[in-house]
mmCIF file of C-alpha atoms and ligand atoms in Angstrom:
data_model
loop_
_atom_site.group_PDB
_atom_site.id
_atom_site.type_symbol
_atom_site.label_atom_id
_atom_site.label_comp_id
_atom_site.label_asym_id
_atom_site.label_seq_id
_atom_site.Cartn_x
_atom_site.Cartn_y
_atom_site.Cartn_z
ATOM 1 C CA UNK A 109 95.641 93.745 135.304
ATOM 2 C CA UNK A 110 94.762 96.988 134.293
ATOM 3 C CA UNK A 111 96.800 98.244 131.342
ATOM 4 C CA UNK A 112 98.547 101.756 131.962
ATOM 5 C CA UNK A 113 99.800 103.462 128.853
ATOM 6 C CA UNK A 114 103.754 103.806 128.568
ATOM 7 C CA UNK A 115 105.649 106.805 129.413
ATOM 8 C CA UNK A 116 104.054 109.711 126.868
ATOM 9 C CA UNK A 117 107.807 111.247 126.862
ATOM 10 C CA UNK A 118 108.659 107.757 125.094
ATOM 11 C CA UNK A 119 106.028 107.916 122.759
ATOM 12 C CA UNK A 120 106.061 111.096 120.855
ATOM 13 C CA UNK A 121 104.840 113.260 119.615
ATOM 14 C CA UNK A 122 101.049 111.806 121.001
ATOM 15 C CA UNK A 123 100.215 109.339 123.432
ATOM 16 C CA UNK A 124 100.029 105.680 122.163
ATOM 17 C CA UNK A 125 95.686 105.538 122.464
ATOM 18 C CA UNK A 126 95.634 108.588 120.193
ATOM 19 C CA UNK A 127 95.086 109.127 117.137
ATOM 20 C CA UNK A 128 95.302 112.870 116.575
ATOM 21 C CA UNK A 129 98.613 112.570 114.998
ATOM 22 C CA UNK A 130 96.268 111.732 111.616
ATOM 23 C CA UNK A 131 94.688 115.262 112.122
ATOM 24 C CA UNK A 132 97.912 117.350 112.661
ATOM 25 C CA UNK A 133 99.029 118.951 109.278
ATOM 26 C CA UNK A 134 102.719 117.848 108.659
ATOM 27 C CA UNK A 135 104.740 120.755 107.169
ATOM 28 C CA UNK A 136 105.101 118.320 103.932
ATOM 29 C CA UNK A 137 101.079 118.662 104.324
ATOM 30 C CA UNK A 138 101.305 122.425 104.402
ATOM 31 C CA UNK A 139 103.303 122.554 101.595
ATOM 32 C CA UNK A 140 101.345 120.718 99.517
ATOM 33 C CA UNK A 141 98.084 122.718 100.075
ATOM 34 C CA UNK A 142 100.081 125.425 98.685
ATOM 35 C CA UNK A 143 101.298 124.071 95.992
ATOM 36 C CA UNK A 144 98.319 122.827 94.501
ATOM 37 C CA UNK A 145 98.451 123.995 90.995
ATOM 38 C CA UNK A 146 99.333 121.415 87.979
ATOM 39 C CA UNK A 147 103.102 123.185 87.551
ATOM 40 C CA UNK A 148 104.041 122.767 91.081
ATOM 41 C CA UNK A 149 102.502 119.106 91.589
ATOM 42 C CA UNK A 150 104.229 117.701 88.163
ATOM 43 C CA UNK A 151 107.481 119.094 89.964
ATOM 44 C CA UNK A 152 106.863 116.477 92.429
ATOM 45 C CA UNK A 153 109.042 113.402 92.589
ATOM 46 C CA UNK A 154 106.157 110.692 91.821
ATOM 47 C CA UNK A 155 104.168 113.132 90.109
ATOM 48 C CA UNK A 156 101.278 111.603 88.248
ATOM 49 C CA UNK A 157 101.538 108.083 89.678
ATOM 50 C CA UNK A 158 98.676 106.010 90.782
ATOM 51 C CA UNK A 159 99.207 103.910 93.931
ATOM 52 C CA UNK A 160 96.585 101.690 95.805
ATOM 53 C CA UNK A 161 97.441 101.202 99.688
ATOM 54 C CA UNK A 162 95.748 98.579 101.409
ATOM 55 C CA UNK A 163 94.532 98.979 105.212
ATOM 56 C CA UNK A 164 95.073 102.776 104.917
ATOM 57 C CA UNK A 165 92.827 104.828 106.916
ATOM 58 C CA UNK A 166 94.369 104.378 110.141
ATOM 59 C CA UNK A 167 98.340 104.263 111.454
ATOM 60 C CA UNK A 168 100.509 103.026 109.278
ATOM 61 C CA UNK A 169 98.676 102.864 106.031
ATOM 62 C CA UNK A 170 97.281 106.084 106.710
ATOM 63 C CA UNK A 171 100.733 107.805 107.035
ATOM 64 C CA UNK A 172 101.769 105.890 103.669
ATOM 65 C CA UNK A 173 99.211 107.340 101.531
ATOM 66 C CA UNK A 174 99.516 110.692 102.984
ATOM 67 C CA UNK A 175 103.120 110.780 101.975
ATOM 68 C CA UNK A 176 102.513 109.366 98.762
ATOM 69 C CA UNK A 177 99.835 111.456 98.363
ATOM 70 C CA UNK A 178 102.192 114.755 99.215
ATOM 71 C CA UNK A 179 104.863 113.024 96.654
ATOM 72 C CA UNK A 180 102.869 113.628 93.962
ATOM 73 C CA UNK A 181 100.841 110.624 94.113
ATOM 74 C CA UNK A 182 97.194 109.527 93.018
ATOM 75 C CA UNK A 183 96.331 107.406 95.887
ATOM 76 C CA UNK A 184 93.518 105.077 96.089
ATOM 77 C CA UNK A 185 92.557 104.627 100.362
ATOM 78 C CA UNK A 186 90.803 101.698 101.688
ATOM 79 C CA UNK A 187 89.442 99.703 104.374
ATOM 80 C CA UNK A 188 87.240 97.345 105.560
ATOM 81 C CA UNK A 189 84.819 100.051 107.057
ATOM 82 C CA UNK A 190 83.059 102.869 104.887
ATOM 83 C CA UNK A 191 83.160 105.593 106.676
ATOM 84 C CA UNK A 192 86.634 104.992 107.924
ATOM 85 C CA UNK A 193 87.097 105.374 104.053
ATOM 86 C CA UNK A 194 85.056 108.310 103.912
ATOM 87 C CA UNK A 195 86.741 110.130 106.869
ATOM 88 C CA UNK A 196 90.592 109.417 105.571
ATOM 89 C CA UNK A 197 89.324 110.792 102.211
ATOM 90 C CA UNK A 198 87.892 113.531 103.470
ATOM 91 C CA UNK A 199 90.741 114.420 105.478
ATOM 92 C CA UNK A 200 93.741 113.617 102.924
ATOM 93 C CA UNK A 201 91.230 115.994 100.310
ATOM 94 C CA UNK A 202 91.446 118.728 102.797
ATOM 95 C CA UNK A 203 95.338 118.730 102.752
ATOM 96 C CA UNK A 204 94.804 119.639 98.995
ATOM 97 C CA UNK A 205 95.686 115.919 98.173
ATOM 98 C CA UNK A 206 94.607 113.652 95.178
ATOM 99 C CA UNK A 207 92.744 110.781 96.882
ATOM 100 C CA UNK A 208 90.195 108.585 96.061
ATOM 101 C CA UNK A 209 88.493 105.726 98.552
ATOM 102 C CA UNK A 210 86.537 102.620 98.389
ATOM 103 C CA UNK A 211 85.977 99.762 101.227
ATOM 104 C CA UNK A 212 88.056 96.567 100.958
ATOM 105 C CA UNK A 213 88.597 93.901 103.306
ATOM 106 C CA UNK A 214 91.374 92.379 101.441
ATOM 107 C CA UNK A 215 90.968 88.484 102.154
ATOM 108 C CA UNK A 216 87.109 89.338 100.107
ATOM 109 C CA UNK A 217 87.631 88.395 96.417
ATOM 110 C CA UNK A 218 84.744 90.654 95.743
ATOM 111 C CA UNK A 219 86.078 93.851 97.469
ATOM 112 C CA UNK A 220 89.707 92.707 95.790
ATOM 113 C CA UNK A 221 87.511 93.184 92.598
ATOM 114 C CA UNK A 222 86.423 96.054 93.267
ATOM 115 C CA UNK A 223 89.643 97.983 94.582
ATOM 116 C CA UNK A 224 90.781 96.856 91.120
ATOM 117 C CA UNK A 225 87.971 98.469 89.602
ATOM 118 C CA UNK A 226 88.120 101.627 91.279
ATOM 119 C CA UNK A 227 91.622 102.447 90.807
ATOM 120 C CA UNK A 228 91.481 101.761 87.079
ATOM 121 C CA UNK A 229 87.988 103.608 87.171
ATOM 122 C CA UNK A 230 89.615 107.100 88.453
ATOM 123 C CA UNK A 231 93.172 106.616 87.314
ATOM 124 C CA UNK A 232 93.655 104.072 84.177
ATOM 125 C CA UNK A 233 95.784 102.037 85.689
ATOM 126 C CA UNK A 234 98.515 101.626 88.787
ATOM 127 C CA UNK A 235 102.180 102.017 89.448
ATOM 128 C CA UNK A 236 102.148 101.296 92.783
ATOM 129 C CA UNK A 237 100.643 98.837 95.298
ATOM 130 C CA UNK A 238 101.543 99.127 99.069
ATOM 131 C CA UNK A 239 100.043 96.166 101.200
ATOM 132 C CA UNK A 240 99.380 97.069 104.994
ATOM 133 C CA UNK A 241 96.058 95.435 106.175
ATOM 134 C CA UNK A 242 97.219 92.895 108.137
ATOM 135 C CA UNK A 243 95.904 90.991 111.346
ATOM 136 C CA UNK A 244 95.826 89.207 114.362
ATOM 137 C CA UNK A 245 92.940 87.660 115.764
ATOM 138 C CA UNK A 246 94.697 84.594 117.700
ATOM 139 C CA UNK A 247 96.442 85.228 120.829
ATOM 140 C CA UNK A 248 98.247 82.235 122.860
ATOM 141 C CA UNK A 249 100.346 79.116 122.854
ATOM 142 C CA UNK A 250 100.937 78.047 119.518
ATOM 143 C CA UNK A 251 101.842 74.437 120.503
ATOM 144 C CA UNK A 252 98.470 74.462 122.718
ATOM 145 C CA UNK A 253 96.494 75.742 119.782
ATOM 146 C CA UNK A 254 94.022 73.061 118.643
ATOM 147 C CA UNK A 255 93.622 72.326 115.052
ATOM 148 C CA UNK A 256 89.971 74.736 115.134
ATOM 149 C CA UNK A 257 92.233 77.283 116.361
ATOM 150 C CA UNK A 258 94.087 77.014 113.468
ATOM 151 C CA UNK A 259 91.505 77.005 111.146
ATOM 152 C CA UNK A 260 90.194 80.060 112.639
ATOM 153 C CA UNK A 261 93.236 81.571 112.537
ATOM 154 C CA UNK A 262 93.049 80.512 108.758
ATOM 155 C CA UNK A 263 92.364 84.511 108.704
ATOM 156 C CA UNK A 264 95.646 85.162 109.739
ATOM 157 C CA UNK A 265 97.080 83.691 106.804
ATOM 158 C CA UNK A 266 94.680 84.263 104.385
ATOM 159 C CA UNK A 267 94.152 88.133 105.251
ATOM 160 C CA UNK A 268 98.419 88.695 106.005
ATOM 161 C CA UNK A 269 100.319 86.559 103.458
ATOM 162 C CA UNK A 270 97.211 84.926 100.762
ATOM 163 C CA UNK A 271 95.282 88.107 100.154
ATOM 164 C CA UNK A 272 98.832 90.281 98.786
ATOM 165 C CA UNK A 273 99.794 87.878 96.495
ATOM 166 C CA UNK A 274 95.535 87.671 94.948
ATOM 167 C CA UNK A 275 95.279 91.514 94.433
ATOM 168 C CA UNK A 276 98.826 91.853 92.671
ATOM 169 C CA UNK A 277 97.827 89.261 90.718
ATOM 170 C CA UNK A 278 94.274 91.109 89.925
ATOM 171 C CA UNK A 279 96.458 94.327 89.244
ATOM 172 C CA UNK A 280 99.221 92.835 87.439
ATOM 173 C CA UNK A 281 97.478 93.342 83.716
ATOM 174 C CA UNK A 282 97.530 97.228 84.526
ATOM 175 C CA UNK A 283 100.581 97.482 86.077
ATOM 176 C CA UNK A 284 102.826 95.645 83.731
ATOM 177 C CA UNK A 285 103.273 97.998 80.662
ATOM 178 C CA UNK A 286 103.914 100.651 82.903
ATOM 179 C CA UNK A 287 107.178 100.868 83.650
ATOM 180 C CA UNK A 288 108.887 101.140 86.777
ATOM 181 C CA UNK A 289 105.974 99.739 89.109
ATOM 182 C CA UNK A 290 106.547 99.394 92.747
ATOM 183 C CA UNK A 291 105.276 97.267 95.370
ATOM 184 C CA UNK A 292 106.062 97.193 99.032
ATOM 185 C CA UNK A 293 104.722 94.499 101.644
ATOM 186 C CA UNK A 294 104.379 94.951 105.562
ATOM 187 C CA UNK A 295 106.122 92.712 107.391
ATOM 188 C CA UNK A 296 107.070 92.771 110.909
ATOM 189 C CA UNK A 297 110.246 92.450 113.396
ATOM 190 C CA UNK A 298 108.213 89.439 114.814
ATOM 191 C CA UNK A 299 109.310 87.886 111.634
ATOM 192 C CA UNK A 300 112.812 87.479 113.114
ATOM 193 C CA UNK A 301 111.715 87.874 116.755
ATOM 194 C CA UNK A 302 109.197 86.221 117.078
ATOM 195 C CA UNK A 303 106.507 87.856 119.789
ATOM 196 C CA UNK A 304 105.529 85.686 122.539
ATOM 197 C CA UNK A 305 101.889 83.909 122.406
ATOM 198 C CA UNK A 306 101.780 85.492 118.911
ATOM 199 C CA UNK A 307 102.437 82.200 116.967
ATOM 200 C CA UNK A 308 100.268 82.624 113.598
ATOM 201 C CA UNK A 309 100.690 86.029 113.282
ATOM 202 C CA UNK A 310 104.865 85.489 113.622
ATOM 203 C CA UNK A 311 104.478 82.747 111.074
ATOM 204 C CA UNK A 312 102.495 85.088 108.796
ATOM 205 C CA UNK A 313 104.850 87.891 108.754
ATOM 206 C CA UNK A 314 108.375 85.562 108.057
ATOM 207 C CA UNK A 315 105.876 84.112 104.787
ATOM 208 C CA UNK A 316 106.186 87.411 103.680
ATOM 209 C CA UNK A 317 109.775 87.645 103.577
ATOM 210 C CA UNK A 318 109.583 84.773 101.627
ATOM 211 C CA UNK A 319 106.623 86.052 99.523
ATOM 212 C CA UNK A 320 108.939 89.308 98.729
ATOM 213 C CA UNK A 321 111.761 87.394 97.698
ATOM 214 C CA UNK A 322 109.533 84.898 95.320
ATOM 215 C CA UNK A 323 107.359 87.735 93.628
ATOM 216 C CA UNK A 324 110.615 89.849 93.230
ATOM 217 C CA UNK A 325 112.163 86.946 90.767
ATOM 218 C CA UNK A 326 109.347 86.520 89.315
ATOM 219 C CA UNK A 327 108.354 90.101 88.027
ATOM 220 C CA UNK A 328 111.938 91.190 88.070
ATOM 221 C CA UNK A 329 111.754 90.295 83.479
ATOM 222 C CA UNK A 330 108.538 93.051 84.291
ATOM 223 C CA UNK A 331 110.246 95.771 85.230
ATOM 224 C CA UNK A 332 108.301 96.021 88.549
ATOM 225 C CA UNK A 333 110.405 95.914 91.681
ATOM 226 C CA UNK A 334 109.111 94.015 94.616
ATOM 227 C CA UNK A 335 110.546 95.061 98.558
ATOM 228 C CA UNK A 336 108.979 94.819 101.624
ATOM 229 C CA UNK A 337 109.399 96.902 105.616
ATOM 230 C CA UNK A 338 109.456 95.104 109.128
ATOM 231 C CA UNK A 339 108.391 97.582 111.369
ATOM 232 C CA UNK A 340 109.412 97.436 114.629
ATOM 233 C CA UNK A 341 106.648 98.933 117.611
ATOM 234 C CA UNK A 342 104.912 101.776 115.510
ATOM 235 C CA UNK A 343 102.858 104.041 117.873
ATOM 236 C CA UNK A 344 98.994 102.879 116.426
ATOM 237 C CA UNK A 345 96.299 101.231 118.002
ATOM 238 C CA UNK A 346 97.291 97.683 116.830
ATOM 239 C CA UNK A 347 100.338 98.041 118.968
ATOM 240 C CA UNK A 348 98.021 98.499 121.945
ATOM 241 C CA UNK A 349 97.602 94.450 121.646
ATOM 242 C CA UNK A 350 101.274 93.847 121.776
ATOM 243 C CA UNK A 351 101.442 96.357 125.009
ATOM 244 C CA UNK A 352 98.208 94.017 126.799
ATOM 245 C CA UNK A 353 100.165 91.149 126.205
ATOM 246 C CA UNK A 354 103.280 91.529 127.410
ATOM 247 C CA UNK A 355 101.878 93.075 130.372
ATOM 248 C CA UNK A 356 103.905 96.695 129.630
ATOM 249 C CA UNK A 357 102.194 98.171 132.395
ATOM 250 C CA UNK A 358 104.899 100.284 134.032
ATOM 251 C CA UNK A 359 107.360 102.607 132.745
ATOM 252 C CA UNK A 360 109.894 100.867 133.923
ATOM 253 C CA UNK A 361 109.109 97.464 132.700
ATOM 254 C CA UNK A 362 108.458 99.132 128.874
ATOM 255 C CA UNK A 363 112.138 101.032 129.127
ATOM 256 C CA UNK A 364 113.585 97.760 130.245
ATOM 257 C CA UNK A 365 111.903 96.231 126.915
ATOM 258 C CA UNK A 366 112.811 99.106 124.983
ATOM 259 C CA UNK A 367 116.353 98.813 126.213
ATOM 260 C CA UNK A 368 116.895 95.102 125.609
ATOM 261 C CA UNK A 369 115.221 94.990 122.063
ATOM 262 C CA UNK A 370 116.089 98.546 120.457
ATOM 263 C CA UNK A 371 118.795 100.888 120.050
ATOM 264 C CA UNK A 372 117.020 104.166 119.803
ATOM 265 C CA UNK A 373 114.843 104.793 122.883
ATOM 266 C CA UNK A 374 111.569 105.593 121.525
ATOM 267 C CA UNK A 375 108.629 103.704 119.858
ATOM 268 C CA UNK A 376 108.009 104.177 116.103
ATOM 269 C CA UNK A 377 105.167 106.523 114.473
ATOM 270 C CA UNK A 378 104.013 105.698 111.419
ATOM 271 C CA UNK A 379 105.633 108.598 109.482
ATOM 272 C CA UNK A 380 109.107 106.231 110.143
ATOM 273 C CA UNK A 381 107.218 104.085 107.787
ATOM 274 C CA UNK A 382 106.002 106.222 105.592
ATOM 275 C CA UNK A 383 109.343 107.692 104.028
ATOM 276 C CA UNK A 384 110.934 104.440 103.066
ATOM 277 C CA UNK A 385 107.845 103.018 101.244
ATOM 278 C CA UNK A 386 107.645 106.054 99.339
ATOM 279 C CA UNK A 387 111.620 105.776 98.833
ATOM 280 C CA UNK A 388 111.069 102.324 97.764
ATOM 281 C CA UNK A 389 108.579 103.569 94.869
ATOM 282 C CA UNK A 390 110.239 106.212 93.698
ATOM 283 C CA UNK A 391 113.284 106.163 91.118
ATOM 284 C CA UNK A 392 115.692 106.465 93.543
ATOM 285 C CA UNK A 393 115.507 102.610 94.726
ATOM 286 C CA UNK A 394 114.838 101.404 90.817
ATOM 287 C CA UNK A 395 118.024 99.004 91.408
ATOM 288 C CA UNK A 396 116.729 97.301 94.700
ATOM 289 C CA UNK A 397 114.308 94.507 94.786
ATOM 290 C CA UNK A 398 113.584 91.353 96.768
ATOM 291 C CA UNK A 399 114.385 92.950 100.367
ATOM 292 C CA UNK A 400 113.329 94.208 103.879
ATOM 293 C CA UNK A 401 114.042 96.842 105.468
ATOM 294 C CA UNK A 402 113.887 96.544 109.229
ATOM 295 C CA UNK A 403 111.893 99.826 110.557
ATOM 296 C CA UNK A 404 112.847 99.618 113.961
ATOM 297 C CA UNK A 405 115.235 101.676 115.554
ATOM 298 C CA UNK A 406 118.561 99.474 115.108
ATOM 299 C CA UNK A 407 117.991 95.832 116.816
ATOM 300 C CA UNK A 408 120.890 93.402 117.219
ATOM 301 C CA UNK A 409 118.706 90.675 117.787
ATOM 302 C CA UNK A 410 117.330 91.228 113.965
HETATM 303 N N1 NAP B 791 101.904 98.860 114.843
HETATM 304 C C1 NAP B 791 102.934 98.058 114.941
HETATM 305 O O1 NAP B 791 103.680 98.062 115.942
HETATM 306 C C2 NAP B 791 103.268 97.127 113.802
HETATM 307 C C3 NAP B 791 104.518 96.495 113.830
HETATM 308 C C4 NAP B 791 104.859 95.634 112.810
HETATM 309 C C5 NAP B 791 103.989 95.426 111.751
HETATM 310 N N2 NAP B 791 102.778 96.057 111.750
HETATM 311 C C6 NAP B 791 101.891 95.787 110.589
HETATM 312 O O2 NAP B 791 101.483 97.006 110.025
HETATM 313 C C7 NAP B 791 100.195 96.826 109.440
HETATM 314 C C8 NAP B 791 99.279 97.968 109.880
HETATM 315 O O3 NAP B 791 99.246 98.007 111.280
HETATM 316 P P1 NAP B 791 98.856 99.347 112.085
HETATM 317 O O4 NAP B 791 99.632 99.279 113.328
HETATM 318 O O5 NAP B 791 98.945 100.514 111.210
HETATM 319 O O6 NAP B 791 97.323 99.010 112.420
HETATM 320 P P2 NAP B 791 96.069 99.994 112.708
HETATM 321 O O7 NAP B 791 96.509 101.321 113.168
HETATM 322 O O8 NAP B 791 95.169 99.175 113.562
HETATM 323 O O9 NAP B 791 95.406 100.168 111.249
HETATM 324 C C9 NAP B 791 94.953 99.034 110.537
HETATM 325 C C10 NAP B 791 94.318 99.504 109.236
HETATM 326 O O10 NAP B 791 94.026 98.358 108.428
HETATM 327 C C11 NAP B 791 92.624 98.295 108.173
HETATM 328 N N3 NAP B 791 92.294 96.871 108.125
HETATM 329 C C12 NAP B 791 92.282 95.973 109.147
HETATM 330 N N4 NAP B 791 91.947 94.754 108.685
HETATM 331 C C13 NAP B 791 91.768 94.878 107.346
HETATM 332 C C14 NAP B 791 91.411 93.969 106.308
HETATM 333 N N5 NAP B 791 91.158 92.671 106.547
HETATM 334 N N6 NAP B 791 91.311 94.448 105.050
HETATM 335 C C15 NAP B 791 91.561 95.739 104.775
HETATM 336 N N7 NAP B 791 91.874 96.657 105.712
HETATM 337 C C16 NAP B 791 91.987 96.212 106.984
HETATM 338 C C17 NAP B 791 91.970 99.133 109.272
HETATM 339 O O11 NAP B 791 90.747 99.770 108.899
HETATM 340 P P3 NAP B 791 89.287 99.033 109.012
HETATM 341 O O12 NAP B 791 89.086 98.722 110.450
HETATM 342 O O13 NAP B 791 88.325 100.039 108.452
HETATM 343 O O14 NAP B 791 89.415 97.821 108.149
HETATM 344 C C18 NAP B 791 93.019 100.240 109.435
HETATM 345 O O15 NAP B 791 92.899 101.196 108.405
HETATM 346 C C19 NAP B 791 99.726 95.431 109.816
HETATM 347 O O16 NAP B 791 99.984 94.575 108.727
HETATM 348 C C20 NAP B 791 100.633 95.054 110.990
HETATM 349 O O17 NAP B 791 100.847 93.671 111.048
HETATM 350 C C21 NAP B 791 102.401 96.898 112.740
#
C-alpha cells in the first residue's frame, strides 16, 4: 500500500518528508547572528559551555544543538556520515553559532574515541552530553523473531541503550571537576506504549529509563545531573517508519490515532525537544535528576 503523507495542516509548520525546517532561521537564530560579539554571547544563559550531542545533524539532534548552540553553547555535532557533519556545521556556522563536527557512529569504540578527542581538542573539556542517535533496524513480531533476529538486532541495543552508557564513561574524566554537568538521554513514548511490531526497539527505549535512573545515583556524589525525554511522534524522517507501519495512510485514520493517543492535535517538531534538553542543562533544573520527561503532547495512556 502506497504510503500518503498525513494531513500537512497536522504537521506544521512543514510537511513530515521535509526537511527544510533545518534551513529556516528561527528568530532565536536571528538573534544570535546579531549578537555575536563576546559581551552579548557571555550574557547568554549557558554561556561558555561545551556540550557534545550525539546523532545531531538531522531532526531531533539537530534542533538540540542549534538551541544549545543559540544558548550560549560550544557544541560539538556528529554523525555517522561526513558530510552530513559537514553540512550541519556549515549551516549552524552560518547562524553565527559556535560549532564544531566530527563523524561518529556511536556503537564504534573508535569513533567514541574520537568524539572524545575532538571535543577536548577544541574545547578542554565538556559540561554537557545529550544522547540522540538511536535506531531501529528490526521491524515485526517479537515473539516470531528467531534468535539471528535477535542477534542482529544486537544493534538495537548496543547502538540505543550500550553505546550512552560507553561514551559517558569515556567523557566522565573531563566532565567531573566541572561542576554542574548535564546529561540528557532520548527515550521514547514506546517505552510506556509500546509500538506495535516494534519489539527491540520498545525494549531499548524502557532500558533507558532504567539507565537514567541508575547513572543518576551513581554520579549524583559528582555533581552531574542525569535526566532523560520520551518524545512522543516528532515530525523527522525516522517517524516516516512509524507512519509505514501502522499503515497511517489516510487523514482520517492518522486523526483517529492522534485522537486516541494524544491530547494536543498535532505531531511534534523537534524544536518541542529542543527547549527542555537545554532546560535540563541549564541551572534552572540543577535540583532534578534521575527523570523523564514525556515530550508528547499530554497522553493518558503514559
Ligand atoms: N521522531 C520520532 O517520532 C521519535 C520519537 C521518539 C524517540 N525518538 C528518538 O529520537 C532520536 C532521534 O530520532 P530522529 O527522529 O531525530 O531521527 P532522524 O531525523 O532520522 O535523525 C537521526 C540522526 O542520528 C544520526 N544517526 C543515526 N544512527 C546513528 C548512529 N549509529 N550513530 C550516530 N549517529 C547516528 C543520523 O545521521 P547519520 O545518518 O549521518 O548517522 C541523524 O543525524 C532516536 O533515538 C529516536 O529513537 C524519535
Amino acid at each position: 500500500m502506497a504510503v500518503i503523507i498525513p494531513n500537512p495542516s497536522l504537521v506544521t509548520p512543514d510537511p513530515v518528508r521535509s526537511q527544510s525546517w533545518k534551513r529556516l532561521p528561527t528568530p532565536r537564530a536571528v538573534l544570535s547572528v546579531r549578537s555575536t560579539s563576546h559581551r552579548a554571547n557571555s550574557r547568554l544563559k549557558l554561556a561558555n559551555k561545551v556540550a557534545v550531542v550525539t546523532g545531531s545533524t538531522n531532526g531531533i539532534g539537530f534542533s538540540i544543538a542549534r538551541r544549545l548552540a543559540q544558548d550560549g553553547v560550544h557544541v560539538v555535532i556528529s554523525s555517522r556520515k561526513q558530510q552530513n557533519v559537514d553540512q550541519a556545521v556549515a549551516m549552524l556556522k552560518e547562524e553565527g553559532l559556535s560549532v564544531t563536527g566530527t563523524v561518529c557512529h556511536v556503537g564504534k569504540a573508535e569513533d567514541r574515541e574520537q568524539l572524545v578527542a575532538t571535543a577536548l581538542e577544541h574545547c578542554g573539556g565538556v559540561d554537557f552530553l545529550v544522547c540522540v542517535a538511536g535506531v531501529n533496524p528490526l521491524v515485526g513480531s517479537t515473539l516470531r523473531s528467531s534468535e539471528q533476529t535477535w542477534d542482529k538486532g544486537s544493534e538495537i541495543l548496543s547502538v540505543n541503550v550500550k553505546a550512552p552508557a560507553l561514551l559517558l564513561s569515556q567523557l566522565l574524566p573531563h566532565m567531573e571537576n566541572r561542576g554542574q554537568c548535564a546529561v540528557v538521554l532520548v527515550s521514547s513514548v514506546s517505552a510506556y506504549i509500546p509500538l506495535p511490531k516494534l519489539g527491540a526497539y520498545n525494549v531499548s527505549k524502557t532500558a533507558l529509563l532504567g539507565l537514567t535512573k541508575t547513572l543518576a545515583v551513581e554520579l549524583a556524589p559528582k555533581n552531574i545531573r542525569v535526566n532523560c525525554i520520551a518524545p512522543g511522534i516528532i515530525n523527522t524522517d525516522f517517524a516516516q517508519v512509524m507512519f509505514c507501519m501502522h499503515h497511517l495512510t489516510e487523514d482520517s485514520a492518522f486523526k483517529e490515532y492522534l485522537k486516541y493517543f494524544y491530547g494536543i492535535q498535532r505531531l511534534g517538531q523537534p524544536e518541542d525537544c529542543a527547549g527542555l534538553v537545554s532546560f535540563l542543562c541549564s541551572p534552572e533544573a540543577s535540583y532534578i535528576t534521575g527523570e523523564t520527561i514525556a515530550v508528547a503532547g499530554l497522553s493518558p495512556h503514559l
